[in-house]
Every structure is written in structure tokens, then in C-alpha cells.
Coordinates of C-alpha atoms and ligand atoms in Angstrom, one line a residue:
Chain R
M1 CA -9.1 -19.9 14.5
E2 CA -5.6 -21.2 14.1
A3 CA -2.8 -18.7 14.4
H4 CA -1.0 -17.8 11.3
Y5 CA 2.7 -18.0 11.1
P6 CA 4.3 -15.6 8.6
T7 CA 7.1 -16.9 6.3
R8 CA 8.9 -13.7 6.9
P9 CA 11.4 -13.4 9.7
V10 CA 9.2 -11.4 12.1
D11 CA 8.7 -11.2 15.9
R12 CA 5.2 -10.9 17.2
E13 CA 6.0 -9.0 20.3
K14 CA 8.1 -6.4 18.5
A15 CA 5.4 -6.2 15.8
E16 CA 2.7 -5.4 18.4
H17 CA 4.9 -2.7 19.9
D18 CA 5.8 -1.1 16.6
L19 CA 2.2 -1.3 15.5
A20 CA 1.0 0.7 18.4
L21 CA 3.6 3.3 17.7
N22 CA 2.8 3.4 14.0
I23 CA -0.9 3.9 14.7
K24 CA 0.0 6.8 17.0
K25 CA 2.2 8.4 14.4
A26 CA -0.3 7.9 11.6
T27 CA -2.9 9.7 13.6
S28 CA -0.8 12.5 15.1
P29 CA -2.4 15.9 15.6
D30 CA -0.2 17.6 12.9
E31 CA -2.3 18.8 10.0
T32 CA -0.4 16.7 7.5
A33 CA -1.1 13.5 5.6
P34 CA -0.8 10.3 7.7
K35 CA 2.7 9.2 6.6
Q36 CA 2.5 6.3 4.2
K37 CA 5.3 4.4 6.0
H38 CA 3.2 4.3 9.2
V39 CA 0.1 3.2 7.3
R40 CA 2.1 0.6 5.5
K41 CA 3.3 -0.9 8.7
C42 CA -0.4 -1.4 9.7
I43 CA -1.2 -3.0 6.3
V44 CA 1.8 -5.3 6.5
Y45 CA 0.8 -6.3 10.0
T46 CA -2.6 -7.6 8.9
W47 CA -0.9 -9.8 6.3
D48 CA 1.7 -11.1 8.6
Y49 CA -0.7 -12.1 11.3
R50 CA -4.1 -12.2 9.5
T51 CA -5.9 -10.1 12.0
S52 CA -6.6 -6.4 12.4
D53 CA -7.8 -6.6 16.1
S54 CA -4.7 -4.8 17.4
I55 CA -5.3 -2.0 14.9
W56 CA -8.8 -1.3 16.1
N57 CA -7.7 -1.5 19.7
G58 CA -4.9 0.9 19.0
L59 CA -7.3 3.4 17.5
K60 CA -9.6 3.1 20.4
V61 CA -7.1 3.5 23.2
A62 CA -5.6 6.6 21.6
P63 CA -7.4 9.9 22.4
I64 CA -8.2 10.4 18.7
L65 CA -11.8 11.5 18.9
A66 CA -11.0 14.6 20.9
D67 CA -9.3 16.2 17.9
E68 CA -10.8 16.6 14.4
I69 CA -7.5 16.2 12.6
Q70 CA -6.7 13.1 14.4
T71 CA -10.1 11.7 13.7
F72 CA -9.8 12.5 10.0
K73 CA -6.4 11.0 9.8
A74 CA -7.7 7.9 11.5
L75 CA -10.4 7.5 8.9
I76 CA -7.9 7.8 6.1
T77 CA -5.7 5.2 7.8
V78 CA -8.7 2.9 8.2
H79 CA -9.7 3.3 4.6
K80 CA -6.2 2.5 3.4
V81 CA -5.9 -0.5 5.7
I82 CA -9.2 -1.9 4.6
R83 CA -8.2 -1.5 1.0
G84 CA -4.6 -2.8 1.2
G85 CA -4.9 -5.2 4.2
H86 CA -5.4 -8.9 4.3
P87 CA -9.0 -9.9 3.3
V88 CA -9.7 -10.6 7.0
T89 CA -9.4 -6.9 7.6
L90 CA -12.5 -6.2 5.5
K91 CA -14.5 -8.8 7.4
E92 CA -13.4 -7.5 10.8
A93 CA -14.2 -3.9 9.9
Q94 CA -17.8 -4.9 9.6
N95 CA -17.9 -5.1 13.4
Q96 CA -16.5 -1.6 13.8
I97 CA -19.6 0.4 12.7
N98 CA -20.0 1.7 16.2
W99 CA -16.6 3.1 16.3
L100 CA -17.2 4.8 12.9
D101 CA -20.4 6.2 14.2
S102 CA -18.6 7.6 17.2
C103 CA -16.2 9.3 14.9
A104 CA -19.1 11.0 13.1
R105 CA -20.6 12.1 16.5
S106 CA -17.3 13.4 17.8
V107 CA -17.5 16.8 16.1
T108 CA -20.4 19.2 15.7
G109 CA -21.0 21.4 12.7
D110 CA -18.0 22.0 10.6
G111 CA -15.6 21.9 13.6
S112 CA -13.1 24.5 14.6
R113 CA -10.6 23.2 12.1
G114 CA -13.1 22.7 9.3
Y115 CA -13.2 18.9 9.3
G116 CA -16.6 18.2 10.8
T117 CA -18.6 17.7 7.7
L118 CA -15.7 15.9 6.0
I119 CA -15.6 13.4 8.9
R120 CA -19.3 12.7 8.8
V121 CA -19.3 12.2 5.0
Y122 CA -16.2 10.0 5.2
V123 CA -17.9 7.9 7.8
D124 CA -21.0 7.6 5.5
F125 CA -18.9 6.5 2.6
L126 CA -16.9 3.9 4.6
K127 CA -20.2 2.5 6.0
A128 CA -21.6 2.3 2.4
K129 CA -18.4 0.6 1.2
L130 CA -18.5 -1.9 4.0
A131 CA -22.1 -2.7 3.3
Y132 CA -21.3 -3.2 -0.4
H133 CA -18.6 -5.6 0.4
R134 CA -20.9 -7.5 2.8
H135 CA -23.4 -8.1 0.0
H136 CA -20.7 -8.7 -2.6
P137 CA -17.9 -10.6 -1.0
E138 CA -16.4 -11.5 -4.4
F139 CA -14.7 -8.1 -4.5
N140 CA -11.6 -7.4 -2.5
G141 CA -11.1 -4.2 -0.5
N142 CA -9.3 -2.3 -3.2
F143 CA -11.5 -3.5 -6.1
D144 CA -8.3 -4.9 -7.6
Y145 CA -9.3 -5.9 -11.1
E146 CA -6.2 -8.0 -11.8
E147 CA -6.9 -10.2 -8.8
Y148 CA -10.5 -10.8 -9.7
I149 CA -11.1 -14.2 -11.2
S150 CA -14.5 -14.3 -12.7
L151 CA -17.3 -12.0 -13.2
K152 CA -19.6 -14.6 -12.0
N153 CA -22.5 -12.4 -11.0
V154 CA -23.0 -11.2 -14.5
D155 CA -24.1 -14.8 -15.4
D156 CA -27.4 -14.0 -13.8
P157 CA -28.9 -10.9 -15.4
N158 CA -30.9 -9.9 -12.3
E159 CA -28.0 -10.3 -9.9
G160 CA -25.7 -8.6 -12.4
Y161 CA -28.0 -5.6 -12.7
E162 CA -28.1 -5.2 -8.9
T163 CA -24.3 -5.7 -8.5
I164 CA -23.7 -3.0 -11.1
S165 CA -26.3 -0.5 -9.9
E166 CA -25.2 -0.8 -6.3
L167 CA -21.6 -0.3 -7.3
M168 CA -22.7 2.8 -9.2
N169 CA -24.3 4.1 -6.0
L170 CA -20.9 3.7 -4.3
Q171 CA -19.2 5.5 -7.2
D172 CA -21.7 8.4 -6.9
Q173 CA -20.9 8.6 -3.2
I174 CA -17.2 8.8 -3.9
D175 CA -17.9 11.6 -6.4
Q176 CA -19.9 13.6 -3.9
F177 CA -17.2 13.1 -1.2
Q178 CA -14.4 14.2 -3.5
K179 CA -16.3 17.3 -4.5
L180 CA -16.8 18.2 -0.9
I181 CA -13.1 17.8 -0.1
F182 CA -12.3 20.3 -2.9
V183 CA -14.9 22.7 -1.5
H184 CA -13.3 22.5 1.9
F185 CA -9.8 23.5 0.7
R186 CA -8.5 26.5 2.5
P187 CA -6.5 29.0 0.5
S188 CA -4.1 29.7 3.4
S189 CA -3.1 26.0 3.8
S190 CA -1.3 23.4 1.8
N191 CA -4.4 21.2 2.3
E192 CA -2.1 18.2 2.5
C193 CA -4.3 16.5 5.1
R194 CA -7.4 16.9 3.0
I195 CA -5.6 15.9 -0.2
A196 CA -4.4 12.8 1.6
A197 CA -8.0 11.6 1.6
L198 CA -8.2 12.0 -2.2
V199 CA -5.4 9.5 -2.7
P200 CA -7.4 6.3 -1.8
L201 CA -10.5 7.8 -3.5
V202 CA -8.7 8.2 -6.8
E203 CA -7.5 4.6 -6.6
E204 CA -10.9 3.3 -5.5
S205 CA -12.9 5.1 -8.1
Y206 CA -10.6 3.9 -10.8
G207 CA -10.9 0.3 -9.7
I208 CA -14.6 0.6 -9.6
Y209 CA -14.7 2.2 -13.0
K210 CA -12.7 -0.7 -14.6
F211 CA -15.2 -3.2 -13.0
L212 CA -18.2 -1.3 -14.2
T213 CA -16.8 -1.1 -17.7
S214 CA -16.2 -4.8 -18.1
M215 CA -19.4 -5.9 -16.3
L216 CA -21.5 -3.6 -18.4
R217 CA -19.8 -5.0 -21.5
A218 CA -20.5 -8.5 -20.4
M219 CA -24.1 -7.7 -19.7
H220 CA -24.6 -6.3 -23.2
K221 CA -23.2 -9.4 -24.8
R222 CA -25.5 -11.6 -22.8
T223 CA -28.8 -9.8 -22.4
D224 CA -31.4 -9.7 -25.1
A225 CA -33.2 -6.9 -23.5
I226 CA -30.6 -4.2 -24.2
D227 CA -33.3 -1.6 -23.4
A228 CA -33.3 -2.7 -19.8
L229 CA -29.8 -1.5 -19.6
T230 CA -30.4 2.0 -20.8
L231 CA -30.5 3.4 -17.3
L232 CA -27.2 1.8 -16.4
R233 CA -25.7 3.1 -19.6
T234 CA -26.8 6.6 -18.9
R235 CA -25.4 6.5 -15.4
Y236 CA -22.2 5.0 -16.6
N237 CA -21.7 7.8 -19.1
A238 CA -22.4 10.5 -16.4
Q239 CA -19.9 8.8 -14.1
H240 CA -17.3 8.6 -16.8
Y241 CA -17.4 12.3 -17.3
G242 CA -17.5 12.9 -13.6
L243 CA -14.3 10.9 -13.3
I244 CA -12.5 12.7 -16.1
K245 CA -13.2 16.0 -14.3
F246 CA -12.2 14.6 -10.9
Y247 CA -8.9 13.2 -12.2
Y248 CA -8.2 16.5 -14.1
E249 CA -8.6 18.4 -10.9
C250 CA -6.4 16.0 -9.0
S251 CA -3.7 16.3 -11.7
N252 CA -3.1 19.8 -10.5
L253 CA -2.3 18.8 -7.0
K254 CA 1.4 18.3 -6.8
Y255 CA 1.3 16.3 -3.5
L256 CA -1.0 13.8 -5.1
T257 CA 0.6 13.5 -8.5
S258 CA 4.0 12.9 -7.0
L259 CA 2.6 10.0 -5.0
I260 CA 0.3 8.1 -7.4
N261 CA -0.4 8.1 -11.1
V262 CA -3.7 9.8 -11.7
P263 CA -5.6 8.1 -14.5
K264 CA -6.5 10.3 -17.4
Chain B
M1 CA 35.9 8.3 -1.3
S2 CA 37.4 7.8 2.1
K3 CA 33.9 8.3 3.5
Y4 CA 32.9 5.2 1.7
V5 CA 35.9 3.3 3.0
V6 CA 34.8 4.2 6.5
K7 CA 31.3 3.1 5.8
A8 CA 32.4 -0.1 4.3
T9 CA 34.6 -0.7 7.3
A10 CA 31.7 0.1 9.6
R11 CA 29.6 -2.4 7.6
T12 CA 32.3 -5.1 8.0
I13 CA 32.4 -4.5 11.7
K14 CA 28.7 -4.7 11.9
N15 CA 28.6 -7.9 9.9
Y16 CA 31.0 -9.3 12.4
T17 CA 29.3 -8.1 15.6
K18 CA 25.9 -9.1 14.4
G19 CA 27.1 -12.5 13.3
Y20 CA 25.9 -12.2 9.7
S21 CA 27.0 -15.0 7.4
D22 CA 29.2 -14.5 4.3
I23 CA 26.2 -14.5 2.0
Q24 CA 24.4 -12.1 4.2
A25 CA 27.4 -9.8 4.2
K26 CA 27.2 -9.9 0.4
V27 CA 23.5 -9.0 0.4
R28 CA 24.3 -6.1 2.7
S29 CA 27.0 -4.9 0.5
A30 CA 24.8 -5.2 -2.6
T31 CA 22.1 -3.2 -0.9
S32 CA 24.2 -0.6 0.9
N33 CA 23.7 3.1 1.1
D34 CA 26.6 3.7 -1.2
P35 CA 25.4 5.9 -4.1
W36 CA 26.3 3.4 -6.8
G37 CA 24.3 0.3 -7.8
P38 CA 25.3 -3.3 -7.0
S39 CA 27.5 -5.0 -9.6
G40 CA 26.0 -7.7 -11.8
T41 CA 28.7 -10.1 -10.7
L42 CA 27.7 -9.7 -7.1
M43 CA 24.0 -10.0 -7.8
N44 CA 24.6 -13.1 -9.9
E45 CA 26.6 -14.7 -7.1
I46 CA 23.7 -14.1 -4.7
A47 CA 21.1 -15.3 -7.2
K48 CA 23.1 -18.6 -7.6
A49 CA 23.3 -19.0 -3.8
T50 CA 19.5 -19.1 -3.6
Y51 CA 19.7 -22.6 -4.9
N52 CA 21.2 -23.6 -1.6
H53 CA 18.3 -23.8 0.9
N54 CA 20.2 -22.4 3.9
E55 CA 21.6 -19.6 2.0
F56 CA 18.2 -18.9 0.4
I57 CA 16.8 -18.4 3.9
E58 CA 19.6 -16.1 4.9
I59 CA 19.4 -14.1 1.8
M60 CA 15.7 -13.6 2.1
E61 CA 16.0 -12.6 5.7
M62 CA 18.4 -9.9 4.8
I63 CA 16.4 -8.7 1.7
D64 CA 13.3 -8.5 3.9
K65 CA 15.2 -6.4 6.5
R66 CA 16.4 -4.0 3.8
L67 CA 12.9 -3.7 2.2
N68 CA 11.5 -2.6 5.5
D69 CA 14.2 -0.1 6.4
H70 CA 13.5 3.6 7.3
G71 CA 13.0 6.1 4.5
K72 CA 16.3 7.7 5.4
N73 CA 17.9 4.4 4.1
W74 CA 15.8 4.5 0.9
R75 CA 18.8 3.2 -1.0
H76 CA 18.6 0.0 1.0
V77 CA 14.9 -0.4 -0.1
F78 CA 15.6 0.4 -3.7
K79 CA 18.6 -1.9 -4.0
A80 CA 16.8 -4.7 -2.2
L81 CA 14.1 -4.4 -4.8
T82 CA 16.7 -4.4 -7.5
L83 CA 18.3 -7.5 -6.0
L84 CA 15.0 -9.2 -5.5
D85 CA 14.1 -8.6 -9.2
Y86 CA 17.4 -10.1 -10.2
C87 CA 16.9 -13.2 -8.0
L88 CA 13.3 -13.6 -9.4
H89 CA 14.8 -14.0 -12.8
G90 CA 18.1 -15.7 -12.1
G91 CA 17.5 -17.4 -8.7
S92 CA 15.8 -20.5 -7.5
E93 CA 12.1 -21.3 -7.8
Q94 CA 11.9 -20.8 -4.0
V95 CA 12.6 -17.1 -4.5
V96 CA 9.5 -16.9 -6.7
S97 CA 7.2 -18.7 -4.2
Y98 CA 8.5 -16.8 -1.3
A99 CA 8.0 -13.5 -3.1
K100 CA 4.5 -14.4 -4.1
K101 CA 3.6 -15.4 -0.5
N102 CA 4.9 -12.1 0.7
L103 CA 3.7 -10.0 -2.2
Y104 CA 2.2 -7.5 0.2
V105 CA 5.7 -6.4 1.4
V106 CA 6.5 -5.2 -2.1
K107 CA 3.1 -4.1 -3.1
T108 CA 2.8 -1.7 -0.1
L109 CA 6.0 -0.1 -1.3
T110 CA 4.3 1.3 -4.4
E111 CA 3.4 4.4 -2.2
F112 CA 6.8 4.6 -0.6
Q113 CA 7.9 8.2 0.0
Y114 CA 10.9 9.8 1.4
I115 CA 11.6 13.5 1.3
D116 CA 15.3 14.2 2.0
E117 CA 16.8 17.2 3.7
E118 CA 16.8 19.2 0.4
G119 CA 13.1 18.5 0.0
K120 CA 13.7 16.1 -2.9
D121 CA 11.4 13.0 -3.0
Q122 CA 13.7 10.0 -3.2
G123 CA 10.8 7.6 -3.3
A124 CA 10.0 7.7 -7.0
N125 CA 12.4 5.0 -7.9
V126 CA 11.2 2.8 -5.1
R127 CA 7.6 3.2 -6.2
Q128 CA 8.4 2.5 -9.8
K129 CA 10.4 -0.6 -9.0
A130 CA 7.8 -1.9 -6.5
K131 CA 5.1 -1.5 -9.2
E132 CA 7.2 -3.4 -11.7
I133 CA 7.8 -6.3 -9.4
T134 CA 4.2 -6.4 -8.2
N135 CA 3.0 -6.7 -11.8
L136 CA 5.6 -9.3 -12.6
L137 CA 4.6 -11.4 -9.6
Q138 CA 0.9 -11.3 -10.6
D139 CA 1.7 -12.4 -14.2
E140 CA 2.5 -16.1 -14.0
E141 CA 3.1 -16.5 -17.7
R142 CA 5.4 -13.5 -18.1
L143 CA 7.5 -14.5 -15.1
K144 CA 7.9 -18.0 -16.5
Q145 CA 8.9 -16.7 -19.8
E146 CA 11.4 -14.2 -18.4
R147 CA 13.0 -16.9 -16.2
R148 CA 13.3 -19.2 -19.2
N149 CA 15.0 -16.5 -21.2
R150 CA 17.6 -16.2 -18.5
D151 CA 18.8 -19.7 -18.8
Ligands
PT5_301 C1 43.1 7.4 16.1 C2 42.4 6.8 15.1 C3 41.4 6.2 15.3 C4 40.9 5.6 14.3 C5 39.8 4.9 14.4 C6 39.4 4.4 13.3 C7 38.8 3.9 12.7 C8 38.4 3.4 11.6 C9 37.2 3.2 11.6 C10 36.2 3.0 11.6 C11 35.0 2.9 11.6 C12 34.5 2.4 12.7 C13 33.4 2.5 13.2 C14 32.6 3.3 12.6 C15 31.3 3.3 13.2 C16 30.5 4.1 12.8 C17 30.7 4.9 11.6 C18 29.7 5.8 11.4 C19 29.1 5.5 10.2 C20 28.0 6.5 10.0 O1 28.1 7.4 9.1 O2 27.0 6.4 10.8 C21 26.0 7.3 10.8 C22 25.4 7.3 12.2 O3 26.2 7.9 13.0 C23 25.8 7.8 14.2 O4 24.8 7.3 14.6 C24 26.8 8.2 15.1 C25 27.7 7.2 15.4 C26 28.8 7.6 16.0 C27 29.8 6.7 15.9 C28 30.9 7.1 16.3 C29 31.9 6.3 15.9 C30 33.1 6.5 16.4 C31 34.1 5.7 16.0 C32 34.9 5.6 16.9 C33 36.0 5.3 16.9 C34 36.6 5.3 18.1 C35 37.7 5.5 18.3 C36 38.3 5.7 19.3 C37 39.4 6.0 19.4 C38 40.2 6.2 20.3 C39 41.3 6.6 20.2 C40 42.1 6.7 21.1 C41 24.9 6.9 10.0 O5 25.1 7.4 8.9 P1 24.3 6.9 7.6 O6 22.8 7.0 7.8 O7 24.9 7.7 6.5 O8 24.8 5.4 7.6 C42 23.9 4.3 7.4 C43 23.4 3.8 8.7 O9 24.4 3.6 9.6 C44 22.6 2.5 8.5 O10 22.2 2.1 9.8 C45 23.5 1.5 7.9 O11 22.7 0.4 7.6 P2 22.7 -0.9 8.5 O12 24.1 -1.4 8.6 O13 21.9 -1.9 7.8 O14 22.1 -0.5 9.8 C46 24.1 2.0 6.6 O15 25.0 1.0 6.2 P3 25.3 0.6 4.6 O16 26.5 1.4 4.3 O17 25.5 -0.8 4.6 O18 24.1 1.0 3.8 C47 24.8 3.3 6.8 O19 25.2 3.7 5.5
PT5_302 C1 37.2 9.3 24.7 C2 36.1 9.6 24.2 C3 35.2 9.3 23.9 C4 34.2 9.4 23.4 C5 33.3 9.2 22.9 C6 32.3 9.3 22.5 C7 31.4 9.3 22.0 C8 30.5 9.4 21.5 C9 29.6 9.4 20.9 C10 28.7 9.4 20.4 C11 27.7 9.4 19.7 C12 26.7 10.2 20.3 C13 25.6 10.4 20.0 C14 25.1 9.7 18.9 C15 23.9 10.3 18.9 C16 23.0 10.1 18.2 C17 23.0 9.0 17.3 C18 21.7 8.6 17.2 C19 21.0 9.3 16.2 C20 19.5 9.2 16.4 O1 18.7 10.0 16.5 O2 19.2 7.9 16.4 C21 17.8 7.5 16.6 C22 17.8 6.3 17.3 O3 18.4 6.4 18.4 C23 18.6 5.3 19.0 O4 18.3 4.2 18.6 C24 19.2 5.5 20.2 C25 20.5 6.0 19.9 C26 21.1 6.2 21.0 C27 22.3 6.7 20.8 C28 22.9 6.9 21.9 C29 24.1 7.1 21.9 C30 24.8 7.1 22.9 C31 25.9 7.2 23.1 C32 26.6 7.2 24.0 C33 27.6 7.1 24.4 C34 28.3 7.2 25.2 C35 29.3 7.2 25.6 C36 30.1 7.4 26.3 C37 31.0 7.5 26.9 C38 31.8 7.8 27.6 C39 32.7 7.9 28.2 C40 33.5 8.3 28.7 C41 17.3 7.1 15.3 O5 17.4 7.9 14.5 P1 17.4 7.6 13.0 O6 17.5 8.9 12.4 O7 18.3 6.6 12.6 O8 15.9 7.0 12.8 C42 14.8 7.7 12.5 C43 13.9 7.6 13.7 O9 13.7 6.2 13.9 C44 12.6 8.2 13.3 O10 11.7 8.0 14.4 C45 12.0 7.7 12.0 O11 10.9 8.4 11.7 P2 9.4 8.0 12.1 O12 9.1 6.7 11.5 O13 8.6 9.1 11.5 O14 9.4 8.0 13.5 C46 12.9 7.9 10.9 O15 12.3 7.2 9.8 P3 12.4 7.8 8.4 O16 13.8 7.9 8.1 O17 11.7 6.7 7.6 O18 11.7 9.1 8.3 C47 14.2 7.2 11.2 O19 15.1 7.4 10.2

């Protein structure tokens, strides 16, 4: 593939050096959120150079898997980079399933710091997300509704049905994961590191919700067999109330509300 | 006050030692750490200069640098967004296409955060401004309209 030259005034050598440093800082052993500025540098890198290879390399050379907190922070970072990065990032992430699996294997039980289960469930979710994008390449990593051009899949009722119901599966998985995060809060801790994982989940679930709403609407306009959609409608309603509850609980987390607008 | 005179002097020295052009020095002054905002006159002058291709490049280079500065220099980031917004309205068409091509630089600032020594989050203004510009750049019609209203 031809190398991409950014229009911004950047220097590749310096960028590679800074990237390695930013990955290291984003996945430091402190039990805090990965700092957004470090994650941002990774995201900007993928747009500048249209590759994420160096990010995966950076994650693999660092001794991240020996420490639960570092592993968890690495997963948050990966999630955010897949969401915000250049579309090539999402494609390249498809080749990193082994690395994700090795994260899941790196810790037994709940781990000494209480991140074991969260890590395994996060890996399951990321793998499901990657699989969804593999089957439905028309969605970008952050399910950005504004950037979506046409709901072409809904033209074909069968395909539309499948697209929606698989997206609902993903939404259910987010819901289970977010509940598990709340269950794992520790009263003695600020829980910042765990809350940090909720940030992309709020954004992701809201993006998915907006798609589901408009795709379902379009299906209802088109299909004669409204009855066939009953199951989807029931699930949609259940998810709707699940989200209201999720967002309500998030609205009580100061760290989170100071950073993003939680939908109501 | 004298503190800011010292800082302005330091800036002048730096402009000189780093070999920044006149227009870049103006961008630096419009996006400095001084706790007051840039004047409309200065921003207007910079916006007009974007119609000159060489100056356009120099301006964008400096804005880009400011946008990617450390959290400690959050005022650089905020004022660079303010100036970019101004130039998107009153500057050349090149500013628009450059900003669209590099949308991710602004978009990724919507989660900008900087907690200062007193524990205050200075990022809110940056996040808000970054959101506004991101939305504007994704709304072709509105941007055209707003640019037209400027003339
Ligand atoms: C007798 C009278 C003498 C009068 C001299 C007069 C002088 C008149 C004076 C003039 C000023 C001349 C030079 C001043 C140089 C630095 C001034 C320090 C400014 C200062 O506050 O710096 C501290 C850092 O401090 C150090 O790291 C520590 C740095 C230590 C620096 C020590 C400087 C020592 C100066 C030595 C002078 C040496 C003198 C030797 C004298 C010998 C005599 C015999 C940072 O403070 P900051 O974060 O608040 O400042 C930021 C920061 O510097 C940013 O990097 C800068 O952005 P960029 O320019 O984009 O990088 C921001 O600029 P904007 O205002 O445009 O937003 C600054 O606002
Ligand atoms: C007659 C008398 C004369 C007297 C004179 C004296 C004179 C004396 C003067 C003295 C000034 C002395 C000391 C100045 C000391 C410190 C100033 C430096 C402050 C300092 O810590 O600067 C470092 C950089 O350091 C260098 O690049 C390297 C900086 C190296 C500085 C070395 C200075 C060396 C100076 C040597 C001088 C030597 C001179 C010697 C001379 C002698 C002769 C006789 C940067 O600090 P920073 O605070 O700007 O940047 C941070 C930093 O990058 C963090 O890593 C970053 O966070 P992460 O992203 O999380 O990592 C922060 O980001 P956020 O704000 O977004 O959170 C940044 O904001």
C-alpha cells in the first residue's frame, strides 16, 4: 500500500517515538483512567499515518499482561482507538484476536486487584464488536450516526432484520458488561479506572441506540409483515429501558459526567 | 501586569530565536497563555492573511502546534480553537478544506481534560469548543451559510 502523507506538519520519526511513550503512559500501572491525552495521541497517529501497526507493536513489547490494571487500561485504550481511529484501525484490529485472547488468559479468577472477570468480559465484548464490524463494514467504529450515509441494508427486509438483531445482541452485551462494572466497584476506591471503561460504553451504546431507532422505523415503513417485527420491537423496548437505567446510574458518577454528556 | 510583559518579551525572544514569521508571531500572540482572549482585530488580520497561500501554510502550522500542546497550556488549545473557528468563518476556503481533512485533530479534543493545581478541570471550554467546530465541519450547508453571512 502506498504510504500516506499527512497534510499536517508532522515528523514520522518523532511521531513513532512519542507514540511509544504515549502507549506506555496510557497503560501505566497506576489505578487511574488511561489519560485521554495519551489515548488521543494514539488516535491522531492512526489518522496521520493510516496505520495502527505501531500501536499493536507498542502494546506487545510492553510488559502489560503481567499486571491486571495495565491489561485493563490497555483494553480501554484499544477500545477507544478502534472507535476514534482511522477506519484502517478497525480492519487491522481483526488480526489481533490472538492478542485479545492472551489478555483474557493473563489473569485467573477475579485477580488480586479485582479486574480478572472484567478483563475477560471486556475481551468478549471487543471480539463481538469486531465480528459485527466484519459482517457489517458499513458502520464505522464509533457507530457515528452523522457520518452514516444510507441505511442501505434496510432495503432488503431479510438483511435488515439480521443487521438489526445482531446489533441488538451487541447492545445486550454492552448492557451486561456495564452492569458487571458497577458490581465490581469497590467502596474504598474512587473506581476511576473502572469508570473509565464506562465512558466508551456510554458513547457506543448511544450510537447503537440511534441506529436501531432509525433502522426499525425504516423497516416499519417498508414491511407489510409488521408482525414479523414484533420480536425486534419487544427487544428494542427492553433495551430502551435498560439504557435509561444505565445512563441514570452514570449520571451519578462525577468523573464521567465531567467528561462527556450522558444522554438522558 | 509586569508578569505579562515578561511573558510577552519571552515570546518575542522565542519568535526570534525560532525564526517564526510575522504572521506566525501574530498567531502565537493570539493564542498565548495570557488570561484574556485574542482581540477581534488581531483575529481578523490573521483570517485575512489566510488568503495568501504562504501565510495560510504558516498560520495552519502554528494553529496545529497550539492545538496539540500540553494540558498545562490549555489556553493555547482553547484559543487556537477560537482562532480556527474565526478563520473558518472569515478566512479563505483553504482553511475549510484543511480543517475538514484534519477533522480528527479537533474531534479528538472533545474529551480534552486538564486538572490544574487547584483541582479545577480547565478542559470544559476546550471540549465545548471542539464539539461546536466538529459539528460545524460536518454540516456543509450551515458552514456555507455562516461563511456567506460573514461577507
Ligand atoms: C539585571 C537584569 C536583568 C534583566 C534581565 C531581563 C530581562 C528581561 C527579560 C526577560 C525575559 C527573558 C527571558 C525570559 C525567559 C523565560 C521567561 C520565563 C517565562 C516563564 O514563565 O517560563 C516558565 C518556564 O520556566 C522555566 O522553564 C524556567 C525557565 C527559566 C528561565 C530563566 C530565565 C532566566 C532569564 C534570565 C535572564 C538572565 C539574565 C541574566 C542576567 C544576568 C545578569 C547579569 C513557563 O511558564 P509558563 O508555563 O507559565 O509559560 C508558558 C510556557 O513557557 C510555554 O512554553 C509558552 O508557550 P510556547 O512559547 O509556545 O512554548 C507560553 O508562552 P505564551 O505566553 O505565548 O503562551 C508560556 O506562557
Ligand atoms: C550566573 C548565573 C546563572 C545562572 C543561572 C541559571 C540558571 C538557571 C536556570 C535555570 C533553570 C533551571 C531549571 C529549570 C528547570 C526546569 C525547567 C524545566 C521544567 C520541566 O520540568 O520541564 C520539563 C521538560 O524538561 C525539559 O524539556 C528539559 C528541561 C531541561 C531543563 C534544563 C534546564 C537546565 C538548565 C540548565 C542550566 C544551566 C545552566 C547553567 C549554568 C551555569 C552556569 C554557570 C517539561 O515539563 P513541562 O511541565 O513543561 O511538561 C510536562 C511534561 O512534559 C509532562 O511529561 C507532561 O505530562 P505527561 O504527558 O503526562 O507526561 C505534561 O503534560 P500535561 O501538562 O498535559 O499534563 C507537560 O506539561
